[in-house]
CSV table of C-alpha atoms in Angstrom, one decimal:
chain,number,residue,atom,x,y,z
A,602,MET,CA,-0.1,0.2,0.0
A,603,VAL,CA,2.9,2.3,0.6
A,604,VAL,CA,4.0,2.2,-2.7
A,605,LEU,CA,1.0,2.3,-4.3
A,606,VAL,CA,0.2,6.0,-2.5
A,607,LEU,CA,4.0,6.8,-3.2
A,608,LEU,CA,3.2,6.3,-7.0
A,609,LEU,CA,-0.2,8.2,-6.7
A,610,ILE,CA,1.8,11.1,-5.3
A,611,HIS,CA,4.5,10.8,-8.0
A,612,GLY,CA,1.8,10.8,-10.7
A,613,ILE,CA,-0.2,14.0,-9.4
A,614,GLY,CA,3.2,15.6,-9.1
A,615,LEU,CA,4.6,14.8,-12.6
A,616,THR,CA,1.0,15.7,-13.5
A,617,ILE,CA,1.5,19.3,-11.7
A,618,ALA,CA,4.9,19.9,-13.0
A,619,THR,CA,3.7,19.0,-16.7
A,620,LEU,CA,0.9,21.4,-17.0
A,621,VAL,CA,3.0,24.0,-15.4
A,622,ILE,CA,6.0,23.7,-17.8
A,623,ASP,CA,3.6,24.0,-20.1
A,624,ALA,CA,2.2,26.9,-19.5
A,625,ASN,CA,5.8,28.4,-19.2
A,626,PRO,CA,8.1,26.1,-21.1
A,627,ALA,CA,10.7,29.2,-20.7
A,628,LEU,CA,10.7,27.2,-16.9
A,629,VAL,CA,13.0,24.4,-17.8
A,630,GLY,CA,14.8,26.5,-20.6
A,631,MET,CA,12.4,25.1,-23.0
A,632,THR,CA,10.4,26.7,-25.9
A,633,ASP,CA,7.9,24.4,-26.0
A,634,LEU,CA,7.1,20.9,-24.3
A,635,GLY,CA,5.8,19.1,-27.5
A,636,PRO,CA,2.8,18.9,-28.9
A,637,ASP,CA,-0.7,19.8,-27.1
A,638,SER,CA,-2.2,16.0,-28.3
A,639,HIS,CA,0.8,14.5,-26.2
A,640,ILE,CA,0.3,16.7,-23.4
A,641,VAL,CA,-3.1,16.1,-23.2
A,642,PHE,CA,-2.3,11.8,-23.1
A,643,TYR,CA,0.0,11.9,-20.4
A,644,VAL,CA,-2.0,14.2,-18.8
A,645,VAL,CA,-5.2,12.2,-19.2
A,646,THR,CA,-3.8,8.6,-18.6
A,647,ASN,CA,-1.6,10.2,-16.1
A,648,CYS,CA,-5.0,11.5,-14.1
A,649,LEU,CA,-6.2,7.6,-14.9
A,650,LEU,CA,-3.9,6.0,-13.1
A,651,ALA,CA,-4.3,8.0,-10.4
A,652,VAL,CA,-8.3,7.1,-9.9
A,653,TYR,CA,-7.2,3.3,-10.5
A,654,ILE,CA,-4.9,3.8,-8.0
A,655,LEU,CA,-7.4,5.0,-5.5
A,656,VAL,CA,-9.7,2.0,-6.3
A,657,LEU,CA,-6.9,-0.4,-5.5
A,658,LEU,CA,-6.5,1.5,-2.4
A,659,TRP,CA,-10.0,0.9,-1.7
A,660,LEU,CA,-9.9,-2.6,-2.9
A,661,ILE,CA,-6.9,-3.7,-0.6
A,662,CYS,CA,-8.3,-1.7,2.7
A,663,THR,CA,-11.5,-3.3,2.2
A,664,LYS,CA,-9.4,-6.6,1.6
A,665,ARG,CA,-11.6,-7.4,-1.6
A,666,ARG,CA,-10.5,-10.2,-3.7
A,667,ALA,CA,-10.7,-8.7,-6.5
A,668,ALA,CA,-7.7,-6.5,-5.9
A,669,ILE,CA,-5.7,-9.6,-6.4
A,670,LEU,CA,-6.8,-8.9,-10.1
A,671,GLN,CA,-6.9,-5.0,-10.6
A,672,ASN,CA,-3.7,-5.1,-9.4
A,673,HIS,CA,-2.4,-6.7,-12.6
A,674,LEU,CA,-4.7,-4.9,-14.5
A,675,TYR,CA,-3.3,-1.8,-12.9
A,676,CYS,CA,0.6,-2.7,-13.5
A,677,ALA,CA,-0.3,-3.5,-17.0
A,678,ILE,CA,-1.6,-0.5,-17.9
A,679,SER,CA,1.0,1.2,-16.1
A,680,ILE,CA,3.4,-0.2,-17.9
A,681,GLY,CA,1.4,0.3,-21.2
A,682,CYS,CA,1.0,4.1,-20.0
A,683,LEU,CA,4.9,4.1,-19.6
A,684,VAL,CA,5.9,2.1,-23.2
A,685,ALA,CA,3.4,5.1,-24.8
A,686,TRP,CA,4.8,8.2,-23.0
A,687,ASN,CA,8.2,7.0,-24.0
A,688,VAL,CA,6.8,6.6,-28.1
A,689,LEU,CA,5.7,10.2,-28.4
A,690,GLY,CA,8.9,11.3,-26.2
A,691,MET,CA,7.4,12.1,-23.2
A,692,LYS,CA,9.5,9.4,-21.5
A,693,SER,CA,13.2,8.4,-21.5
A,694,SER,CA,14.0,4.7,-22.3
A,695,ILE,CA,15.7,4.1,-19.0
A,696,GLY,CA,13.3,6.0,-17.2
A,697,THR,CA,10.8,3.8,-18.5
A,698,VAL,CA,12.7,0.7,-17.5
A,699,ILE,CA,13.2,2.0,-13.8
A,700,ASP,CA,9.6,3.5,-13.8
A,701,SER,CA,8.2,0.1,-15.2
A,702,LEU,CA,10.2,-2.2,-11.9
A,703,PRO,CA,7.5,-1.3,-9.3
A,704,SER,CA,4.7,-2.5,-12.0
A,705,VAL,CA,6.6,-5.4,-12.6
A,706,VAL,CA,7.1,-6.5,-8.8
A,707,GLY,CA,4.0,-5.6,-8.0
A,708,ILE,CA,2.7,-8.1,-10.5
A,709,VAL,CA,4.7,-10.8,-9.1
A,710,TYR,CA,4.3,-10.0,-5.7
A,711,PHE,CA,0.1,-10.2,-5.9
A,712,ALA,CA,0.8,-13.4,-7.8
A,713,LYS,CA,3.1,-15.5,-5.4
A,714,SER,CA,2.5,-14.1,-1.9
A,715,ALA,CA,0.5,-16.1,0.3
A,716,ARG,CA,0.4,-13.3,2.6
A,717,VAL,CA,-1.5,-11.5,-0.4
A,718,LYS,CA,-3.5,-14.4,-1.0
A,719,ARG,CA,-4.5,-14.9,2.7
A,720,THR,CA,-5.7,-11.0,3.6
A,721,LEU,CA,-7.8,-10.5,0.4
A,722,THR,CA,-10.4,-12.9,1.1
A,723,ARG,CA,-13.5,-10.6,0.7
A,724,PRO,CA,-15.4,-11.2,-3.0
A,725,VAL,CA,-17.0,-8.2,-4.1
A,726,ARG,CA,-20.8,-7.5,-3.6
């Protein structure tokens, strides 16, 4: 849960920074951050990932079994967004690999952990 909260804060921070820099690229010594369509895609996908994290945290806090599958889906979508941002030139290749690591670890942990399976036992009603 700590990692999810940190990812939430990180994503919100990057989204706000992107909007600030897009409004005034001179803050970072640039003249243009990129095409508006790329900026919109980045901001929207980051916001959707943030909402997904909130849903995932709720599922975990209420010990719902669905958190296991939803964690796998969130991690896969997160990696997909990172790759898309890389293709659009909004993320470096090394940044994509490094930022994918929490998702890879999350998938493996939720798939292999006996504690996760013991804790997340309540079905979604």
